[in-house]
Short mmCIF file of N, CA and C in Angstrom, two decimals:
data_model
loop_
_atom_site.label_atom_id
_atom_site.label_comp_id
_atom_site.label_asym_id
_atom_site.label_seq_id
_atom_site.Cartn_x
_atom_site.Cartn_y
_atom_site.Cartn_z
N MET A 1085 129.15 -248.08 0.86
CA MET A 1085 130.14 -248.11 1.91
C MET A 1085 129.43 -247.83 3.22
N THR A 1086 129.70 -248.62 4.21
CA THR A 1086 129.11 -248.40 5.52
C THR A 1086 130.17 -247.94 6.48
N ARG A 1087 129.75 -247.36 7.57
CA ARG A 1087 130.75 -246.92 8.54
C ARG A 1087 131.34 -248.10 9.31
N ASP A 1088 130.79 -249.28 9.10
CA ASP A 1088 131.33 -250.48 9.73
C ASP A 1088 132.55 -251.03 8.99
N PHE A 1089 132.81 -250.53 7.79
CA PHE A 1089 133.97 -251.00 7.03
C PHE A 1089 135.24 -250.48 7.71
N ASP A 1090 136.15 -251.39 8.04
CA ASP A 1090 137.40 -251.01 8.69
C ASP A 1090 138.53 -251.79 8.03
N PHE A 1091 139.18 -251.14 7.07
CA PHE A 1091 140.26 -251.79 6.34
C PHE A 1091 141.39 -252.21 7.27
N ALA A 1092 141.69 -251.39 8.27
CA ALA A 1092 142.77 -251.72 9.21
C ALA A 1092 142.50 -253.04 9.93
N LYS A 1093 141.24 -253.28 10.28
CA LYS A 1093 140.90 -254.55 10.94
C LYS A 1093 141.07 -255.72 9.98
N LEU A 1094 140.72 -255.53 8.71
CA LEU A 1094 140.92 -256.58 7.72
C LEU A 1094 142.40 -256.90 7.57
N VAL A 1095 143.22 -255.86 7.53
CA VAL A 1095 144.67 -256.05 7.41
C VAL A 1095 145.20 -256.80 8.62
N GLN A 1096 144.76 -256.40 9.79
CA GLN A 1096 145.22 -257.07 11.01
C GLN A 1096 144.81 -258.54 11.02
N LYS A 1097 143.60 -258.83 10.59
CA LYS A 1097 143.10 -260.20 10.63
C LYS A 1097 143.68 -261.08 9.53
N TYR A 1098 143.89 -260.52 8.33
CA TYR A 1098 144.31 -261.31 7.17
C TYR A 1098 145.67 -260.89 6.62
N GLN A 1099 146.53 -260.36 7.44
CA GLN A 1099 147.83 -259.79 7.06
C GLN A 1099 148.52 -260.50 5.89
N ASN A 1100 148.66 -261.80 5.97
CA ASN A 1100 149.42 -262.53 4.96
C ASN A 1100 148.55 -263.27 3.94
N LYS A 1101 147.26 -263.06 4.00
CA LYS A 1101 146.33 -263.67 3.04
C LYS A 1101 146.26 -262.81 1.79
N THR A 1102 145.99 -263.44 0.67
CA THR A 1102 145.89 -262.71 -0.60
C THR A 1102 144.69 -261.77 -0.58
N ALA A 1103 144.93 -260.52 -0.92
CA ALA A 1103 143.88 -259.51 -0.99
C ALA A 1103 143.46 -259.26 -2.43
N ILE A 1104 144.44 -259.27 -3.35
CA ILE A 1104 144.18 -258.96 -4.75
C ILE A 1104 145.26 -259.60 -5.61
N VAL A 1105 144.88 -259.93 -6.82
CA VAL A 1105 145.84 -260.40 -7.82
C VAL A 1105 145.80 -259.40 -8.96
N ASP A 1106 146.96 -258.87 -9.30
CA ASP A 1106 147.06 -257.87 -10.37
C ASP A 1106 148.21 -258.26 -11.30
N ASN A 1107 147.91 -258.37 -12.57
CA ASN A 1107 148.92 -258.77 -13.56
C ASN A 1107 149.63 -260.06 -13.17
N GLY A 1108 148.88 -261.00 -12.63
CA GLY A 1108 149.43 -262.30 -12.28
C GLY A 1108 150.18 -262.36 -10.97
N ARG A 1109 150.30 -261.25 -10.28
CA ARG A 1109 151.01 -261.23 -8.99
C ARG A 1109 150.01 -261.07 -7.86
N ALA A 1110 150.14 -261.89 -6.85
CA ALA A 1110 149.27 -261.81 -5.68
C ALA A 1110 149.85 -260.82 -4.67
N TYR A 1111 148.98 -259.98 -4.11
CA TYR A 1111 149.35 -259.03 -3.07
C TYR A 1111 148.56 -259.38 -1.81
N ASN A 1112 149.24 -259.51 -0.69
CA ASN A 1112 148.52 -259.81 0.54
C ASN A 1112 148.00 -258.51 1.16
N TYR A 1113 147.23 -258.64 2.22
CA TYR A 1113 146.63 -257.47 2.85
C TYR A 1113 147.68 -256.50 3.39
N GLY A 1114 148.77 -257.02 3.89
CA GLY A 1114 149.84 -256.16 4.38
C GLY A 1114 150.45 -255.33 3.27
N GLU A 1115 150.69 -255.96 2.13
CA GLU A 1115 151.23 -255.23 0.98
C GLU A 1115 150.23 -254.20 0.45
N LEU A 1116 148.96 -254.59 0.42
CA LEU A 1116 147.93 -253.65 -0.02
C LEU A 1116 147.86 -252.46 0.93
N ALA A 1117 147.97 -252.71 2.22
CA ALA A 1117 147.96 -251.62 3.20
C ALA A 1117 149.13 -250.67 2.98
N ASP A 1118 150.29 -251.21 2.61
CA ASP A 1118 151.45 -250.36 2.30
C ASP A 1118 151.18 -249.47 1.08
N LYS A 1119 150.54 -250.05 0.06
CA LYS A 1119 150.19 -249.28 -1.14
C LYS A 1119 149.19 -248.18 -0.79
N VAL A 1120 148.20 -248.52 0.02
CA VAL A 1120 147.19 -247.54 0.44
C VAL A 1120 147.86 -246.40 1.22
N ALA A 1121 148.76 -246.73 2.12
CA ALA A 1121 149.46 -245.71 2.90
C ALA A 1121 150.27 -244.79 2.00
N ALA A 1122 150.90 -245.34 0.98
CA ALA A 1122 151.69 -244.52 0.05
C ALA A 1122 150.80 -243.56 -0.73
N VAL A 1123 149.65 -244.04 -1.19
CA VAL A 1123 148.71 -243.16 -1.91
C VAL A 1123 148.19 -242.08 -0.96
N TYR A 1124 147.85 -242.47 0.23
CA TYR A 1124 147.34 -241.53 1.22
C TYR A 1124 148.33 -240.40 1.49
N LYS A 1125 149.59 -240.77 1.67
CA LYS A 1125 150.63 -239.77 1.94
C LYS A 1125 150.91 -238.87 0.74
N ALA A 1126 150.70 -239.38 -0.47
CA ALA A 1126 151.05 -238.64 -1.67
C ALA A 1126 149.96 -237.68 -2.14
N HIS A 1127 148.83 -237.66 -1.46
CA HIS A 1127 147.73 -236.82 -1.90
C HIS A 1127 147.21 -235.94 -0.77
N GLN A 1128 146.68 -234.82 -1.18
CA GLN A 1128 146.06 -233.90 -0.25
C GLN A 1128 144.56 -233.98 -0.46
N PHE A 1129 143.85 -234.40 0.53
CA PHE A 1129 142.41 -234.54 0.43
C PHE A 1129 141.75 -233.30 0.99
N ASN A 1130 141.31 -232.40 0.11
CA ASN A 1130 140.76 -231.12 0.51
C ASN A 1130 139.25 -231.04 0.38
N ALA A 1131 138.65 -232.00 -0.25
CA ALA A 1131 137.21 -231.98 -0.48
C ALA A 1131 136.59 -233.26 0.09
N PRO A 1132 135.32 -233.20 0.46
CA PRO A 1132 134.69 -234.39 1.02
C PRO A 1132 134.44 -235.50 -0.01
N TYR A 1133 134.39 -235.13 -1.29
CA TYR A 1133 134.18 -236.10 -2.36
C TYR A 1133 135.42 -236.10 -3.26
N VAL A 1134 135.95 -237.28 -3.53
CA VAL A 1134 137.15 -237.39 -4.34
C VAL A 1134 136.85 -238.30 -5.52
N VAL A 1135 137.10 -237.79 -6.72
CA VAL A 1135 136.77 -238.48 -7.96
C VAL A 1135 137.97 -239.24 -8.49
N LEU A 1136 137.72 -240.48 -8.91
CA LEU A 1136 138.76 -241.26 -9.57
C LEU A 1136 138.13 -242.08 -10.69
N ILE A 1137 138.94 -242.39 -11.68
CA ILE A 1137 138.49 -243.15 -12.85
C ILE A 1137 138.54 -244.64 -12.52
N ALA A 1138 137.46 -245.34 -12.81
CA ALA A 1138 137.37 -246.78 -12.54
C ALA A 1138 138.40 -247.56 -13.36
N GLN A 1139 139.04 -248.48 -12.69
CA GLN A 1139 139.98 -249.40 -13.33
C GLN A 1139 139.90 -250.72 -12.56
N SER A 1140 140.42 -251.76 -13.14
CA SER A 1140 140.43 -253.04 -12.42
C SER A 1140 141.87 -253.45 -12.17
N ASN A 1141 142.51 -252.72 -11.24
CA ASN A 1141 143.89 -253.03 -10.92
C ASN A 1141 144.25 -252.60 -9.49
N LEU A 1142 145.44 -252.93 -9.08
CA LEU A 1142 145.92 -252.62 -7.74
C LEU A 1142 145.93 -251.11 -7.49
N THR A 1143 146.32 -250.34 -8.47
CA THR A 1143 146.37 -248.89 -8.30
C THR A 1143 145.01 -248.32 -7.93
N PHE A 1144 143.99 -248.73 -8.66
CA PHE A 1144 142.64 -248.23 -8.39
C PHE A 1144 142.18 -248.63 -6.99
N ILE A 1145 142.38 -249.87 -6.61
CA ILE A 1145 141.94 -250.32 -5.29
C ILE A 1145 142.69 -249.57 -4.20
N SER A 1146 143.97 -249.34 -4.39
CA SER A 1146 144.76 -248.58 -3.42
C SER A 1146 144.25 -247.15 -3.31
N GLN A 1147 143.94 -246.55 -4.44
CA GLN A 1147 143.41 -245.18 -4.45
C GLN A 1147 142.06 -245.11 -3.74
N PHE A 1148 141.18 -246.04 -4.07
CA PHE A 1148 139.85 -246.08 -3.48
C PHE A 1148 139.95 -246.18 -1.95
N LEU A 1149 140.79 -247.10 -1.48
CA LEU A 1149 140.93 -247.31 -0.04
C LEU A 1149 141.61 -246.12 0.64
N ALA A 1150 142.52 -245.44 -0.04
CA ALA A 1150 143.18 -244.26 0.52
C ALA A 1150 142.16 -243.12 0.69
N ILE A 1151 141.28 -242.98 -0.26
CA ILE A 1151 140.22 -241.97 -0.16
C ILE A 1151 139.34 -242.27 1.06
N HIS A 1152 138.98 -243.52 1.19
CA HIS A 1152 138.18 -243.95 2.34
C HIS A 1152 138.94 -243.68 3.64
N LYS A 1153 140.23 -244.00 3.67
CA LYS A 1153 141.06 -243.78 4.86
C LYS A 1153 141.08 -242.30 5.25
N ALA A 1154 141.03 -241.43 4.25
CA ALA A 1154 141.05 -239.99 4.50
C ALA A 1154 139.71 -239.47 5.02
N GLY A 1155 138.72 -240.36 5.07
CA GLY A 1155 137.40 -239.94 5.55
C GLY A 1155 136.57 -239.27 4.48
N CYS A 1156 136.98 -239.43 3.23
CA CYS A 1156 136.26 -238.84 2.11
C CYS A 1156 135.40 -239.90 1.42
N VAL A 1157 134.53 -239.43 0.55
CA VAL A 1157 133.67 -240.33 -0.22
C VAL A 1157 134.26 -240.51 -1.61
N PRO A 1158 134.61 -241.73 -1.99
CA PRO A 1158 135.11 -241.95 -3.35
C PRO A 1158 133.96 -241.87 -4.36
N VAL A 1159 134.17 -241.12 -5.41
CA VAL A 1159 133.21 -241.03 -6.50
C VAL A 1159 133.88 -241.67 -7.71
N VAL A 1160 133.40 -242.84 -8.09
CA VAL A 1160 134.01 -243.61 -9.16
C VAL A 1160 133.26 -243.32 -10.46
N VAL A 1161 134.03 -242.88 -11.46
CA VAL A 1161 133.45 -242.58 -12.77
C VAL A 1161 134.23 -243.33 -13.84
N ASN A 1162 133.65 -243.40 -15.03
CA ASN A 1162 134.38 -243.99 -16.14
C ASN A 1162 134.89 -242.87 -17.04
N GLN A 1163 135.75 -243.22 -17.95
CA GLN A 1163 136.39 -242.25 -18.83
C GLN A 1163 135.35 -241.44 -19.61
N ARG A 1164 134.27 -242.07 -20.00
CA ARG A 1164 133.23 -241.42 -20.79
C ARG A 1164 132.53 -240.30 -20.00
N GLU A 1165 132.43 -240.46 -18.69
CA GLU A 1165 131.76 -239.47 -17.85
C GLU A 1165 132.63 -238.26 -17.51
N ALA A 1166 133.93 -238.38 -17.64
CA ALA A 1166 134.86 -237.33 -17.21
C ALA A 1166 134.54 -235.94 -17.78
N PRO A 1167 134.23 -235.81 -19.06
CA PRO A 1167 133.95 -234.47 -19.58
C PRO A 1167 132.69 -233.83 -18.99
N GLN A 1168 131.81 -234.62 -18.41
CA GLN A 1168 130.55 -234.10 -17.86
C GLN A 1168 130.62 -233.85 -16.36
N LEU A 1169 131.75 -234.08 -15.73
CA LEU A 1169 131.81 -234.02 -14.27
C LEU A 1169 131.49 -232.66 -13.69
N ALA A 1170 131.93 -231.60 -14.34
CA ALA A 1170 131.65 -230.26 -13.81
C ALA A 1170 130.14 -230.05 -13.68
N THR A 1171 129.38 -230.55 -14.62
CA THR A 1171 127.93 -230.43 -14.57
C THR A 1171 127.33 -231.43 -13.58
N LEU A 1172 127.75 -232.69 -13.68
CA LEU A 1172 127.19 -233.73 -12.84
C LEU A 1172 127.43 -233.50 -11.35
N LEU A 1173 128.57 -232.94 -11.01
CA LEU A 1173 128.94 -232.77 -9.61
C LEU A 1173 128.91 -231.32 -9.15
N SER A 1174 128.21 -230.48 -9.87
CA SER A 1174 128.21 -229.04 -9.56
C SER A 1174 127.64 -228.72 -8.17
N ALA A 1175 126.82 -229.57 -7.62
CA ALA A 1175 126.18 -229.29 -6.33
C ALA A 1175 127.04 -229.70 -5.12
N ILE A 1176 128.16 -230.35 -5.36
CA ILE A 1176 128.99 -230.81 -4.24
C ILE A 1176 130.42 -230.29 -4.38
N ASP A 1177 131.13 -230.30 -3.27
CA ASP A 1177 132.54 -229.92 -3.25
C ASP A 1177 133.36 -231.17 -3.50
N TRP A 1178 134.09 -231.20 -4.63
CA TRP A 1178 134.82 -232.41 -5.01
C TRP A 1178 136.18 -232.05 -5.56
N GLN A 1179 137.03 -233.06 -5.67
CA GLN A 1179 138.35 -232.90 -6.28
C GLN A 1179 138.73 -234.19 -6.99
N TRP A 1180 139.62 -234.07 -7.98
CA TRP A 1180 140.21 -235.24 -8.62
C TRP A 1180 141.27 -235.81 -7.69
N LEU A 1181 141.41 -237.09 -7.70
CA LEU A 1181 142.50 -237.71 -6.93
C LEU A 1181 143.83 -237.49 -7.63
N ASP A 1182 143.82 -237.65 -8.92
CA ASP A 1182 145.05 -237.61 -9.69
C ASP A 1182 145.82 -236.31 -9.44
N ASP A 1183 147.10 -236.41 -9.23
CA ASP A 1183 147.95 -235.25 -8.96
C ASP A 1183 147.89 -234.20 -10.05
N CYS A 1184 147.62 -234.58 -11.27
CA CYS A 1184 147.62 -233.60 -12.35
C CYS A 1184 146.35 -232.76 -12.37
N ALA A 1185 145.34 -233.13 -11.61
CA ALA A 1185 144.11 -232.35 -11.55
C ALA A 1185 143.47 -232.53 -10.19
N VAL A 1186 143.85 -231.71 -9.24
CA VAL A 1186 143.38 -231.90 -7.88
C VAL A 1186 142.18 -231.04 -7.50
N SER A 1187 141.61 -230.31 -8.45
CA SER A 1187 140.42 -229.54 -8.13
C SER A 1187 139.49 -229.48 -9.33
N LYS A 1188 138.23 -229.17 -9.06
CA LYS A 1188 137.26 -229.10 -10.14
C LYS A 1188 137.56 -227.96 -11.10
N LYS A 1189 138.37 -227.00 -10.68
CA LYS A 1189 138.75 -225.91 -11.57
C LYS A 1189 139.73 -226.38 -12.64
N SER A 1190 140.31 -227.54 -12.44
CA SER A 1190 141.30 -228.08 -13.38
C SER A 1190 140.71 -229.19 -14.24
N LEU A 1191 139.43 -229.17 -14.46
CA LEU A 1191 138.78 -230.25 -15.20
C LEU A 1191 139.36 -230.42 -16.58
N LEU A 1192 139.63 -229.36 -17.30
CA LEU A 1192 140.19 -229.49 -18.64
C LEU A 1192 141.53 -230.18 -18.61
N LEU A 1193 142.35 -229.86 -17.64
CA LEU A 1193 143.64 -230.51 -17.48
C LEU A 1193 143.45 -232.00 -17.18
N ALA A 1194 142.49 -232.30 -16.34
CA ALA A 1194 142.24 -233.70 -15.97
C ALA A 1194 141.88 -234.54 -17.17
N GLN A 1195 141.18 -233.98 -18.12
CA GLN A 1195 140.76 -234.72 -19.28
C GLN A 1195 141.93 -235.09 -20.18
N THR A 1196 143.05 -234.40 -20.03
CA THR A 1196 144.20 -234.70 -20.87
C THR A 1196 145.19 -235.63 -20.19
N CYS A 1197 144.97 -235.95 -18.94
CA CYS A 1197 145.87 -236.83 -18.20
C CYS A 1197 145.55 -238.28 -18.51
N TYR A 1198 146.54 -239.12 -18.34
CA TYR A 1198 146.33 -240.56 -18.50
C TYR A 1198 146.03 -241.16 -17.15
N PHE A 1199 144.89 -241.81 -17.03
CA PHE A 1199 144.47 -242.36 -15.74
C PHE A 1199 144.85 -243.80 -15.68
#
């Protein structure tokens, strides 16, 4: 990710163009921006690094972009890496994106949530 990335400019330029197709439905940049705004409003970003589980869907892309919008660094992991996160990320201040586990102190809880 570079500091030159500006999602708002992409939305302004391509408002009605298709941004993503998920489950056979096309979402334009304006709709994606609305999803990103909803994720942004629904979460409290307290750490500079925010962890989320990789997926290939609209939810994941919205979450990733909301983290970026908050000025945080998205840390994308897979399900297999989740149990090791406390060790892997011990040197940095991080939090889970998911509402059910918003801090590294809740790692055990995070492992039981459905991502």
